[in-house]
Amino acid sequence: MSKNLFSQTEALIFDKSRPGHKAYFLPESSIEKLDKKKIIPSHLIRKIEADLPEVSEIDVVRHFTHLSSKNFGVDTGFYPLGSCTMKYNPKLNENTARLPGFSWLHPYQPVETVQGALQLMYLLQISLAEILGMGKVTLQPAAGAHGELAGIKIIKAYHDSRGDTKRNKIIIPDAAHGTNPATATMAGYQAVEIKSTPEGDVDLDALRAAVGEDTAGLMLTNPSTLGLFERNITEVTKIVHEAGGLIYYDGANLNAIMGITRPGDMGFDVVHVNLHKTFSTPHGGGGPGAGPVGVKEFLAKFLPIPTVEYIAEKDIYVFNYDVPESIGRMKSFYGNFPVIVRAYTYIRALGADGLKKSSQYAVLNANYLKKLVEKHLHVEAPERFCMHEFICTPKNIYDTGVHTLDIAKRLIDYGYHPPTIYFPLIVEEAMMIEPTETEGIETLQEFAEVIGAIVNECKSDPEMVKSAPHTTYVKRVDEVKAAREPNLRYRRPIAE
Ligand SMILES: *Cc1c(COP(=O)(O)O)cnc(C)c1O
């Protein structure tokens, strides 16, 4: 590739900068005429001009359109990224989130002028409370892990309010999501891991042995990261409650149970759900998301402030800051509002029946795909009905020397986003596949056929699989280096 061609397609926007090019024309600013030194403190005034790219409008459009074509998204292909729920996000959600009455709000506007937004938040709180079987919901946390932190802080506030301060442990089954022990630790607790049985359920004897007067609570990811519904769930909640602990439900992916059963009915005290997973907000690349938390009525007084309330006598919606036992603020302002609008749109568009159907199809699709993949790869817990996702491994073809990472990379050549790999940690060489309810049968069949084709390649030409991907702009990257030494800053090359 000639250097010139490379610069046209691969160059950074900074490298395309040419003095004097610009993409906008603004009238002369009245501020420019003022004496900057009088209105801006001197230490805040730039000494040198900002080093921004100077490019024309067409350069900007081409640059970003080109970049977007290199990206992979749910709108371009099948994205079975287990635990992440990359379902199709209806475009209707975008229309409502962009309505000027929502998108042009300012968080400091007087509440009388944002009644529609508050009403929507209030109605989403009520809808989620109904779906989760909880008393009250906060929409404030910005992600699932953030919701977990809010939830565990609420559990801590509850024990503290009773003067019960010796409880310093949170019990977490080994099939939990990795954020659970991280959350417990961040909230100042000691995370105590308990093993799963060989069938993938919580080991009740181990749980009985672990609980005691120092148990603040238990965090359960259900369905577990093995894609299984915890069969002993009511027994688990009973054991922890009898020891005086509270029970937290990690409902990040509510996809398998929504409309069918409710964490509240199973005995859970606190639960979070990821709006960006279950309730369809685009979240590739890390956000923005929302991780609302629902609590039973007796914990409502600890929810983050402000809460959104409806005052029936006056028929107005308000922010309530007068919650003396609140854990405080979890986020500036009121949560990631556009995500809240998308989730509410999704719930209203599907209705109660639609939500239930989406769970049923998510589970049906996962079980169907599991059966098809089983012909080619080892699947975990083959005898059990899975929930919205399942785990497979290349255990049956270890003799080819090909690993999960290689199969994942080879899938890219076939036009698929790889599944989640090497997670959960309790399964060696795990591949976690979540097809979601929005995929049709043809996609699932084609994907399974491609898995079969790759397994054949592993046997006939393992080196080719191990050097995949072959069709992408970027080949294999050093993922450890990228994670440990991220280089996210542009530095202009020093002129010679
Ligand atoms: C995704 C996920 C989380 C974390 O959610 P974030 O929004 O990424 O912080 C927690 N638990 C489970 C089970 C998840 O799938």
XYZ file of C-alpha atoms and ligand atoms in Angstrom:
511
model
C 0.000 0.000 0.000
C 1.473 3.341 -0.959
C 2.073 5.795 1.819
C -0.332 8.245 0.257
C -3.180 5.742 0.043
C -2.559 4.772 3.645
C -2.828 8.368 4.773
C -6.173 8.792 3.021
C -7.846 5.863 4.700
C -6.017 5.148 7.937
C -4.706 8.510 9.067
C -5.868 10.106 12.291
C -7.980 13.194 11.934
C -5.046 15.179 13.371
C -2.797 14.033 10.545
C -5.345 15.274 8.019
C -5.129 18.754 9.484
C -4.161 21.524 7.014
C -3.835 25.107 8.222
C -6.885 27.176 7.397
C -9.287 24.314 6.638
C -12.476 24.436 8.616
C -15.865 22.781 8.777
C -17.929 25.612 10.194
C -18.551 29.310 9.783
C -19.628 31.279 12.806
C -20.242 35.002 13.114
C -17.613 36.891 15.018
C -18.070 36.321 18.737
C -18.958 39.280 20.919
C -16.732 37.752 23.609
C -13.704 38.172 21.355
C -14.227 41.919 21.557
C -14.106 41.942 25.344
C -10.960 42.069 27.306
C -10.457 38.378 28.142
C -8.049 39.207 30.902
C -10.810 41.034 32.759
C -13.353 38.229 32.688
C -11.183 35.086 32.872
C -8.728 34.515 35.724
C -5.240 34.735 34.245
C -4.238 31.191 35.186
C -7.130 29.847 33.101
C -6.204 31.704 29.910
C -4.460 29.587 27.264
C -0.854 30.506 26.683
C -0.740 28.625 23.371
C -3.542 27.914 20.907
C -5.361 24.589 21.322
C -3.801 21.984 19.028
C -6.991 20.989 17.215
C -7.222 19.462 13.759
C -8.057 21.910 10.991
C -10.186 19.992 8.510
C -13.003 20.699 6.087
C -16.507 19.332 6.532
C -16.069 16.654 3.875
C -12.854 15.477 5.562
C -14.690 15.086 8.863
C -17.625 13.251 7.265
C -15.360 10.888 5.324
C -13.122 10.239 8.279
C -15.894 9.199 10.636
C -17.979 7.401 8.015
C -14.897 5.386 7.129
C -14.203 4.569 10.773
C -17.819 3.518 11.330
C -17.572 1.033 8.440
C -14.711 -0.718 10.246
C -16.764 -1.152 13.340
C -18.893 -4.164 14.192
C -22.330 -3.658 15.689
C -25.654 -5.393 16.185
C -26.898 -3.484 13.145
C -24.197 -5.054 10.955
C -24.105 -8.654 12.145
C -24.774 -11.377 14.689
C -23.242 -10.462 18.042
C -23.632 -13.411 20.474
C -21.589 -11.791 23.257
C -22.628 -13.777 26.330
C -23.532 -11.814 29.478
C -23.659 -8.598 27.438
C -27.056 -9.027 25.739
C -26.330 -7.441 22.386
C -29.938 -7.619 21.260
C -31.301 -5.518 18.442
C -32.181 -2.036 19.690
C -35.415 -0.828 18.072
C -35.002 2.475 16.238
C -38.233 3.705 17.789
C -36.268 4.150 21.038
C -33.944 6.568 19.264
C -36.866 8.603 17.956
C -38.291 9.135 21.424
C -34.900 9.766 23.078
C -34.300 12.491 20.488
C -37.629 14.274 20.861
C -36.599 17.904 21.437
C -38.669 18.026 24.647
C -36.365 15.352 26.080
C -33.051 15.949 24.375
C -32.855 19.701 24.985
C -33.589 19.657 28.706
C -31.217 21.198 31.174
C -30.797 19.451 34.531
C -31.096 22.773 36.375
C -34.441 23.684 34.789
C -37.242 24.339 37.314
C -39.302 21.169 37.821
C -42.498 22.865 36.612
C -40.888 23.030 33.164
C -39.827 19.361 33.031
C -42.981 17.620 34.212
C -43.037 15.276 31.197
C -39.513 14.053 31.914
C -40.285 13.489 35.591
C -43.503 11.704 34.721
C -41.585 9.388 32.409
C -39.028 8.662 35.145
C -41.777 8.039 37.668
C -43.632 5.690 35.327
C -40.431 3.790 34.510
C -39.762 3.404 38.246
C -43.242 1.941 38.694
C -42.917 -0.317 35.632
C -39.569 -1.690 36.812
C -40.890 -2.196 40.360
C -43.696 -4.279 38.846
C -41.337 -6.278 36.591
C -38.906 -6.911 39.476
C -41.493 -7.466 42.212
C -39.946 -4.735 44.355
C -41.383 -1.853 46.401
C -39.433 1.092 45.039
C -36.844 1.782 42.325
C -34.095 4.354 41.763
C -32.960 5.121 38.215
C -29.785 6.916 39.274
C -26.926 4.378 38.877
C -25.107 4.699 35.563
C -24.352 0.993 34.978
C -24.821 -2.487 36.385
C -21.731 -2.398 38.573
C -22.760 1.046 39.793
C -26.209 -0.324 40.683
C -24.544 -3.114 42.633
C -22.556 -0.560 44.625
C -25.743 1.408 45.368
C -27.515 -1.813 46.391
C -24.756 -3.013 48.706
C -24.500 0.451 50.273
C -28.240 0.193 50.982
C -27.709 -3.199 52.645
C -24.941 -1.642 54.743
C -27.147 1.332 55.656
C -29.856 -1.088 56.783
C -27.557 -3.012 59.146
C -25.984 0.219 60.426
C -29.420 1.728 61.109
C -30.086 -1.193 63.460
C -26.730 -0.820 65.174
C -25.799 -4.225 63.750
C -22.245 -3.313 62.790
C -20.436 -6.646 63.173
C -21.652 -7.933 59.825
C -18.620 -7.564 57.550
C -18.978 -10.366 54.992
C -20.858 -10.734 51.731
C -21.240 -14.273 50.420
C -20.836 -14.747 46.688
C -21.213 -18.043 44.786
C -18.372 -18.783 42.357
C -20.762 -18.660 39.377
C -21.416 -14.955 40.053
C -20.469 -12.176 37.677
C -17.009 -10.746 38.422
C -18.474 -7.397 39.368
C -20.164 -8.943 42.455
C -17.003 -9.587 44.521
C -15.539 -6.301 43.244
C -18.635 -4.442 44.467
C -18.633 -6.107 47.890
C -14.957 -5.220 48.316
C -15.465 -1.610 47.219
C -18.298 -1.252 49.709
C -15.873 -2.276 52.460
C -16.974 -5.888 52.862
C -15.012 -9.070 52.748
C -16.196 -11.209 49.805
C -16.585 -14.871 50.756
C -16.731 -17.239 47.804
C -18.701 -20.456 47.940
C -18.386 -23.239 45.396
C -21.076 -24.472 43.061
C -22.115 -28.102 42.957
C -20.974 -30.105 39.888
C -24.478 -29.506 38.471
C -23.961 -25.738 38.707
C -26.223 -24.852 41.654
C -25.256 -23.143 44.905
C -23.898 -25.751 47.315
C -26.414 -25.437 50.173
C -24.203 -27.205 52.707
C -21.350 -24.838 51.917
C -23.780 -21.927 52.233
C -25.090 -23.130 55.622
C -21.506 -23.437 56.822
C -20.621 -19.946 55.578
C -23.488 -17.890 57.050
C -23.442 -16.492 60.553
C -23.582 -13.358 62.655
C -20.984 -11.728 60.420
C -23.068 -12.198 57.241
C -24.241 -8.879 55.832
C -25.762 -10.531 52.808
C -25.405 -12.648 49.708
C -25.134 -11.582 46.069
C -26.580 -14.001 43.574
C -26.213 -13.710 39.825
C -29.259 -15.425 38.412
C -29.275 -16.933 35.845
C -25.689 -17.693 36.874
C -22.759 -17.085 34.569
C -23.180 -20.732 33.554
C -26.493 -19.673 31.978
C -28.414 -21.751 34.530
C -31.372 -20.883 36.720
C -30.484 -21.477 40.371
C -32.731 -24.387 41.352
C -32.284 -23.896 45.106
C -33.107 -20.215 44.949
C -35.806 -20.067 47.626
C -33.698 -22.249 49.917
C -30.725 -19.888 49.368
C -32.762 -16.818 50.321
C -34.175 -18.632 53.372
C -30.751 -19.652 54.705
C -29.346 -16.125 54.386
C -32.434 -14.444 55.861
C -32.418 -16.800 58.838
C -28.825 -15.748 59.512
C -29.941 -12.084 59.514
C -28.429 -11.195 56.133
C -30.083 -9.511 53.156
C -30.140 -10.909 49.642
C -29.016 -9.131 46.515
C -30.102 -10.246 43.041
C -27.796 -9.416 40.140
C -30.430 -9.051 37.453
C -28.210 -7.388 34.857
C -29.659 -9.751 32.292
C -33.319 -10.088 33.049
C -33.799 -11.550 29.596
C -34.619 -15.065 30.685
C -37.104 -14.287 33.445
C -38.790 -10.988 32.619
C -42.572 -11.432 32.683
C -42.222 -15.017 33.914
C -40.953 -14.722 37.481
C -39.738 -11.899 39.746
C -36.743 -11.538 42.072
C -39.048 -9.948 44.679
C -41.263 -13.035 44.728
C -38.214 -15.268 45.158
C -37.394 -13.451 48.406
C -34.753 -10.954 47.273
C -34.431 -7.642 49.090
C -32.409 -5.664 46.544
C -31.964 -6.102 42.784
C -30.429 -4.201 39.908
C -31.196 -4.483 36.226
C -29.211 -3.171 33.279
C -31.416 -1.036 31.062
C -28.694 -1.150 28.406
C -28.935 -4.942 28.243
C -32.491 -6.077 28.873
C -34.254 -2.878 27.866
C -32.396 -2.236 24.620
C -30.013 0.705 24.706
C -26.988 0.427 22.379
C -23.986 -0.211 24.627
C -21.081 -1.482 22.578
C -17.940 0.394 23.543
C -18.985 0.877 27.122
C -21.998 3.060 27.475
C -23.759 5.137 28.480
C -25.947 2.718 30.378
C -28.199 2.651 33.394
C -28.420 0.226 36.296
C -31.630 0.971 38.226
C -31.951 -0.618 41.657
C -35.167 -1.941 43.150
C -35.623 -2.522 46.881
C -38.314 -3.946 49.107
C -40.459 -1.318 50.835
C -38.572 -1.579 54.162
C -35.367 -0.422 52.415
C -36.926 2.452 50.416
C -35.813 5.063 52.967
C -32.155 4.333 52.074
C -32.458 4.923 48.306
C -30.196 7.563 46.713
C -31.431 11.152 46.588
C -33.168 12.740 44.870
C -36.060 10.326 44.435
C -38.763 11.157 41.895
C -42.200 11.415 43.496
C -45.728 12.179 42.386
C -47.838 14.448 44.584
C -51.397 13.457 43.776
C -53.163 16.383 45.513
C -51.260 18.889 43.405
C -50.904 16.593 40.379
C -47.183 17.361 40.039
C -43.948 15.390 39.916
C -41.048 16.517 42.098
C -37.510 15.621 43.083
C -37.445 14.718 46.761
C -34.207 15.499 48.616
C -35.749 15.055 52.045
C -34.718 11.431 52.644
C -32.716 11.620 55.898
C -31.460 8.025 55.851
C -30.568 8.033 52.134
C -27.171 6.642 51.120
C -26.766 9.987 49.331
C -26.131 10.695 45.693
C -24.805 7.997 43.391
C -24.492 10.225 40.349
C -24.632 13.866 39.350
C -28.115 14.952 38.334
C -30.715 12.230 37.728
C -29.185 9.270 35.889
C -28.497 8.801 32.190
C -31.770 10.257 31.027
C -31.766 9.219 27.312
C -31.239 5.594 28.386
C -34.241 5.947 30.691
C -36.349 7.247 27.776
C -35.278 4.316 25.573
C -36.131 1.758 28.254
C -39.540 3.289 28.868
C -40.236 3.314 25.129
C -39.211 -0.327 24.882
C -41.477 -1.371 27.758
C -44.466 0.533 26.403
C -43.912 -0.701 22.849
C -43.754 -4.352 23.912
C -46.306 -4.285 26.702
C -46.525 -6.970 29.379
C -47.108 -9.768 26.858
C -44.286 -8.599 24.637
C -41.802 -8.520 27.512
C -42.749 -12.054 28.488
C -42.449 -13.222 24.865
C -39.012 -11.651 24.538
C -37.854 -13.728 27.542
C -39.392 -16.861 26.081
C -37.716 -16.317 22.714
C -34.370 -15.508 24.361
C -34.488 -18.853 26.186
C -35.798 -20.737 23.150
C -33.074 -19.311 20.904
C -30.335 -20.175 23.399
C -31.540 -23.748 23.824
C -31.984 -24.227 20.086
C -28.508 -22.893 19.321
C -27.036 -24.965 22.144
C -28.444 -28.123 20.522
C -26.965 -27.143 17.143
C -23.539 -26.223 18.568
C -23.450 -29.429 20.595
C -22.821 -31.307 17.329
C -19.461 -29.557 16.991
C -18.197 -28.471 20.408
C -18.414 -29.622 24.001
C -21.243 -27.844 25.824
C -21.429 -27.418 29.592
C -24.394 -28.873 31.463
C -25.793 -30.517 28.289
C -28.549 -32.217 30.262
C -29.878 -28.971 31.710
C -32.201 -26.515 30.087
C -30.251 -23.272 29.746
C -31.581 -19.757 30.200
C -30.668 -16.938 27.775
C -27.087 -18.141 27.244
C -24.924 -21.244 27.381
C -21.263 -22.218 27.622
C -19.309 -24.356 25.177
C -15.603 -25.212 24.977
C -13.250 -26.836 22.435
C -12.552 -29.625 24.937
C -13.470 -32.217 22.294
C -10.803 -30.910 19.876
C -7.975 -30.068 22.299
C -5.757 -32.486 20.360
C -5.726 -30.040 17.424
C -3.895 -27.524 19.623
C -6.495 -24.881 18.815
C -7.779 -22.739 21.652
C -10.947 -20.774 22.318
C -9.196 -17.520 21.401
C -8.358 -18.920 17.931
C -11.939 -19.997 17.247
C -13.175 -16.576 18.390
C -10.751 -14.831 16.013
C -11.700 -17.136 13.131
C -15.396 -16.282 13.624
C -14.509 -12.689 12.728
C -13.382 -13.871 9.275
C -16.849 -15.331 8.788
C -18.498 -12.031 9.691
C -19.573 -12.767 13.263
C -18.714 -11.008 16.465
C -17.054 -13.591 18.740
C -18.887 -14.743 21.850
C -17.555 -13.838 25.289
C -14.446 -15.936 25.897
C -12.557 -17.154 28.964
C -15.539 -16.168 31.097
C -16.856 -17.495 33.426
C -13.509 -18.273 35.006
C -14.798 -21.511 36.527
C -14.974 -23.172 33.094
C -11.690 -23.827 31.301
C -11.539 -22.332 27.772
C -15.105 -21.060 28.104
C -17.062 -19.578 25.231
C -20.248 -17.917 26.416
C -22.900 -17.630 23.730
C -26.000 -15.463 24.060
C -28.008 -15.331 20.849
C -30.766 -13.038 22.256
C -34.427 -13.131 21.280
C -34.100 -10.791 18.328
C -32.289 -13.276 16.049
C -34.144 -15.394 13.528
C -33.755 -19.134 13.066
C -31.713 -18.730 9.839
C -29.028 -16.714 11.630
C -28.765 -19.313 14.386
C -28.503 -22.165 11.869
C -25.882 -20.365 9.780
C -23.844 -19.542 12.884
C -23.895 -23.189 14.001
C -22.827 -24.275 10.505
C -19.902 -21.858 10.674
C -18.897 -23.283 14.067
C -18.945 -26.711 12.373
C -16.821 -25.412 9.473
C -14.282 -23.892 11.892
C -14.071 -27.135 13.864
C -13.250 -28.903 10.579
C -10.582 -26.277 9.846
C -9.113 -26.864 13.307
C -8.586 -30.474 12.256
C -7.407 -29.880 8.679
C -5.450 -26.626 8.996
C -4.958 -25.638 12.636
C -2.221 -23.093 11.809
C -4.637 -21.119 9.647
C -7.157 -20.953 12.510
C -4.424 -20.010 14.962
C -3.356 -17.072 12.813
C -6.902 -15.745 12.264
C -8.352 -13.206 11.657
C -7.203 -12.886 8.054
C -9.767 -10.440 6.662
C -9.622 -7.529 9.109
C -7.780 -4.199 9.048
C -6.094 -5.075 12.305
C -4.822 -8.603 12.844
C -4.243 -10.075 16.300
C -3.464 -7.435 18.837
C -1.561 -7.830 22.066
C -4.639 -7.682 24.279
C -2.706 -7.781 27.546
C -0.548 -4.839 26.500
C -3.596 -2.961 25.244
C -5.315 -3.424 28.616
C -2.285 -2.810 30.828
C -0.676 0.038 28.919
C -3.523 1.773 27.136
C -2.312 4.576 24.923
C -5.355 6.710 24.348
C -3.743 10.098 23.780
C -2.803 11.585 20.468
C 0.689 13.053 20.403
C 1.688 15.028 17.365
C 4.922 13.670 15.922
C 7.801 16.020 16.680
C 8.892 17.869 13.552
C 12.355 16.950 12.300
C -23.024 -6.887 32.558
C -23.198 -7.452 33.886
C -22.846 -6.713 35.024
C -22.167 -5.359 34.961
O -22.905 -4.390 34.289
P -22.181 -3.057 33.734
O -23.270 -2.214 33.205
O -21.215 -3.513 32.686
O -21.473 -2.427 34.886
C -23.088 -7.275 36.254
N -23.618 -8.509 36.365
C -23.963 -9.253 35.291
C -24.560 -10.609 35.479
C -23.749 -8.748 34.012
O -24.061 -9.484 32.949
